[in-house]
Amino acid sequence: MAIERTLSIIKPDATRRNLTGKINAKFEDAGLRIVAQKRIRLTKEQAGKFYAVHAARPFYDELCTFMASEPVVVQVLEGEGAVQKNRQVMGATNPADAAEGTIRAEFAESVGENSVHGSDAPDTAKEEIAFFFSGLELVG
Ligand code: CMP
């Protein structure tokens, strides 16, 4: 399988509870390498741009407010089949449906405050990585 990169965000509910290291250990244990990482505070407008694909959803405003409520850690994960592997490590969007041992099963508080975001496909990953990182910041 090809080496890929995917965008990951450790969300405000997790940074608030000081879970960055525990979540990063899950990525690294699964063979994903963190090749870029920064802790930032999003404005609601920036969160809205990132999640523009969800603009028509009833939870959009709540989602953008939440993502701007505390710092987030944005990161690029690299590895074989990184997009799908990260989705497995994260678990289902709703923690009630997430498999045992996944990040969302262990740490997420609700479907909205679900600790992590991960790109859903290689094309999306390219766009989402470029949203937060310049090429110079990616050191594989
Ligand atoms: P994420 O993978 O970041 O992609 C979009 C996010 O929208 C998702 O994780 C959830 O945090 C959020 N989301 C999805 N469904 C709902 C919902 N029913 N209510 C609130 N937030 C939701």
Short mmCIF file of C-alpha atoms and ligand atoms in Angstrom, two decimals:
data_model
loop_
_atom_site.label_atom_id
_atom_site.label_comp_id
_atom_site.label_asym_id
_atom_site.label_seq_id
_atom_site.Cartn_x
_atom_site.Cartn_y
_atom_site.Cartn_z
CA MET A 1 0.00 0.00 0.00
CA ALA A 2 1.22 3.51 -0.80
CA ILE A 3 2.67 5.92 1.74
CA GLU A 4 0.07 8.64 2.28
CA ARG A 5 -0.40 11.72 4.39
CA THR A 6 -3.58 12.73 6.17
CA LEU A 7 -4.69 15.71 8.22
CA SER A 8 -5.57 15.18 11.86
CA ILE A 9 -7.00 17.67 14.35
CA ILE A 10 -6.99 17.10 18.09
CA LYS A 11 -10.13 18.99 19.05
CA PRO A 12 -10.86 21.40 21.93
CA ASP A 13 -12.51 18.79 24.19
CA ALA A 14 -9.23 16.81 24.10
CA THR A 15 -6.75 19.70 24.41
CA ARG A 16 -8.80 20.97 27.39
CA ARG A 17 -8.35 17.60 29.12
CA ASN A 18 -4.60 17.48 28.31
CA LEU A 19 -4.98 14.39 26.11
CA THR A 20 -2.63 15.36 23.25
CA GLY A 21 0.12 12.94 24.33
CA LYS A 22 -2.26 10.02 24.90
CA ILE A 23 -3.86 10.56 21.48
CA ASN A 24 -0.48 10.91 19.76
CA ALA A 25 0.61 7.60 21.34
CA LYS A 26 -2.39 5.91 19.64
CA PHE A 27 -1.25 7.25 16.24
CA GLU A 28 2.36 6.22 16.78
CA ASP A 29 1.42 2.78 18.13
CA ALA A 30 -0.56 2.22 14.92
CA GLY A 31 2.51 3.03 12.79
CA LEU A 32 1.53 6.57 11.85
CA ARG A 33 4.34 9.15 11.97
CA ILE A 34 3.56 12.73 13.03
CA VAL A 35 5.45 14.69 10.36
CA ALA A 36 4.02 18.13 11.23
CA GLN A 37 2.20 19.45 14.27
CA LYS A 38 1.18 22.80 15.74
CA ARG A 39 -1.14 24.01 18.47
CA ILE A 40 -3.29 26.90 17.28
CA ARG A 41 -6.45 28.74 18.22
CA LEU A 42 -8.96 28.91 15.36
CA THR A 43 -11.36 31.79 14.91
CA LYS A 44 -14.97 30.80 14.31
CA GLU A 45 -14.58 32.11 10.75
CA GLN A 46 -11.55 29.89 10.10
CA ALA A 47 -13.39 26.88 11.55
CA GLY A 48 -16.31 27.73 9.27
CA LYS A 49 -14.05 27.74 6.20
CA PHE A 50 -12.46 24.43 7.17
CA TYR A 51 -15.87 22.80 7.65
CA ALA A 52 -17.57 24.61 4.72
CA VAL A 53 -18.69 21.24 3.31
CA HIS A 54 -21.01 20.93 6.34
CA ALA A 55 -22.45 24.48 6.03
CA ALA A 56 -25.99 23.25 5.36
CA ARG A 57 -26.04 20.82 8.30
CA PRO A 58 -28.05 21.70 11.41
CA PHE A 59 -24.96 21.25 13.63
CA TYR A 60 -22.70 23.58 11.58
CA ASP A 61 -22.91 26.62 13.85
CA GLU A 62 -22.40 24.50 16.98
CA LEU A 63 -19.45 22.74 15.34
CA CYS A 64 -17.72 26.02 14.38
CA THR A 65 -18.31 27.55 17.83
CA PHE A 66 -16.87 24.43 19.46
CA MET A 67 -13.78 24.32 17.22
CA ALA A 68 -13.01 27.94 18.13
CA SER A 69 -13.66 27.47 21.86
CA GLU A 70 -10.16 26.29 22.93
CA PRO A 71 -6.86 25.53 21.18
CA VAL A 72 -6.62 22.66 18.71
CA VAL A 73 -3.56 20.66 17.61
CA VAL A 74 -3.36 20.31 13.84
CA GLN A 75 -1.05 17.63 12.51
CA VAL A 76 -0.04 15.67 9.45
CA LEU A 77 0.20 11.90 9.86
CA GLU A 78 2.20 9.83 7.42
CA GLY A 79 2.27 6.11 6.80
CA GLU A 80 1.04 3.24 4.65
CA GLY A 81 -2.60 3.86 3.85
CA ALA A 82 -2.55 6.72 6.37
CA VAL A 83 -6.02 8.06 5.53
CA GLN A 84 -7.85 4.81 6.26
CA LYS A 85 -5.50 3.78 9.05
CA ASN A 86 -6.17 7.04 10.87
CA ARG A 87 -9.91 6.55 10.47
CA GLN A 88 -9.58 3.13 12.08
CA VAL A 89 -7.53 4.53 14.96
CA MET A 90 -10.08 7.34 15.48
CA GLY A 91 -13.17 5.09 15.45
CA ALA A 92 -16.71 6.03 14.39
CA THR A 93 -17.79 9.71 14.50
CA ASN A 94 -20.27 8.97 17.28
CA PRO A 95 -18.34 7.58 20.27
CA ALA A 96 -21.35 5.37 21.09
CA ASP A 97 -20.61 3.47 17.85
CA ALA A 98 -16.80 3.52 18.09
CA ALA A 99 -14.95 0.22 18.42
CA GLU A 100 -13.15 -0.60 21.65
CA GLY A 101 -9.61 0.78 21.86
CA THR A 102 -10.22 3.58 19.36
CA ILE A 103 -9.55 7.22 20.29
CA ARG A 104 -13.22 8.16 20.17
CA ALA A 105 -14.31 5.14 22.23
CA GLU A 106 -11.75 6.02 24.91
CA PHE A 107 -11.81 9.79 24.93
CA ALA A 108 -14.72 11.39 23.00
CA GLU A 109 -17.49 13.05 24.99
CA SER A 110 -20.24 13.15 22.33
CA VAL A 111 -20.79 13.13 18.56
CA GLY A 112 -20.05 16.86 18.47
CA GLU A 113 -17.15 16.83 20.94
CA ASN A 114 -15.45 13.78 19.55
CA SER A 115 -11.77 14.54 20.28
CA VAL A 116 -10.31 14.16 16.78
CA HIS A 117 -10.90 14.94 13.12
CA GLY A 118 -9.29 13.01 10.27
CA SER A 119 -9.46 13.47 6.50
CA ASP A 120 -11.92 11.11 4.82
CA ALA A 121 -10.06 10.49 1.52
CA PRO A 122 -6.65 11.16 -0.10
CA ASP A 123 -7.96 14.12 -2.17
CA THR A 124 -9.55 15.73 0.88
CA ALA A 125 -6.36 15.09 2.83
CA LYS A 126 -4.32 17.14 0.31
CA GLU A 127 -6.75 20.06 0.58
CA GLU A 128 -6.98 19.88 4.36
CA ILE A 129 -3.18 19.68 4.81
CA ALA A 130 -2.76 22.74 2.55
CA PHE A 131 -5.37 24.60 4.65
CA PHE A 132 -3.04 24.51 7.69
CA PHE A 133 0.51 23.80 6.49
CA SER A 134 2.98 25.09 3.90
CA GLY A 135 5.27 22.61 2.12
CA LEU A 136 8.21 23.91 4.17
CA GLU A 137 6.51 22.76 7.39
CA LEU A 138 6.22 19.13 6.25
CA VAL A 139 9.29 17.15 7.18
CA GLY A 140 8.85 13.46 6.39
P1 CMP B 1 -15.45 15.42 12.05
O1 CMP B 1 -14.82 14.15 11.66
O2 CMP B 1 -14.56 16.52 12.51
O3 CMP B 1 -16.32 15.98 10.82
C1 CMP B 1 -17.45 16.80 10.99
C2 CMP B 1 -17.86 16.92 12.41
O4 CMP B 1 -19.18 17.33 12.63
C3 CMP B 1 -17.80 15.57 13.07
O5 CMP B 1 -16.48 15.13 13.21
C4 CMP B 1 -18.54 15.83 14.36
O6 CMP B 1 -17.72 16.40 15.35
C5 CMP B 1 -19.55 16.87 13.91
N1 CMP B 1 -20.88 16.26 13.87
C6 CMP B 1 -21.29 15.26 13.09
N2 CMP B 1 -22.57 14.97 13.37
C7 CMP B 1 -22.96 15.79 14.35
C8 CMP B 1 -24.16 15.96 15.08
N3 CMP B 1 -25.24 15.22 14.82
N4 CMP B 1 -24.21 16.92 16.04
C9 CMP B 1 -23.10 17.68 16.28
N5 CMP B 1 -21.93 17.56 15.61
C10 CMP B 1 -21.87 16.62 14.68
#
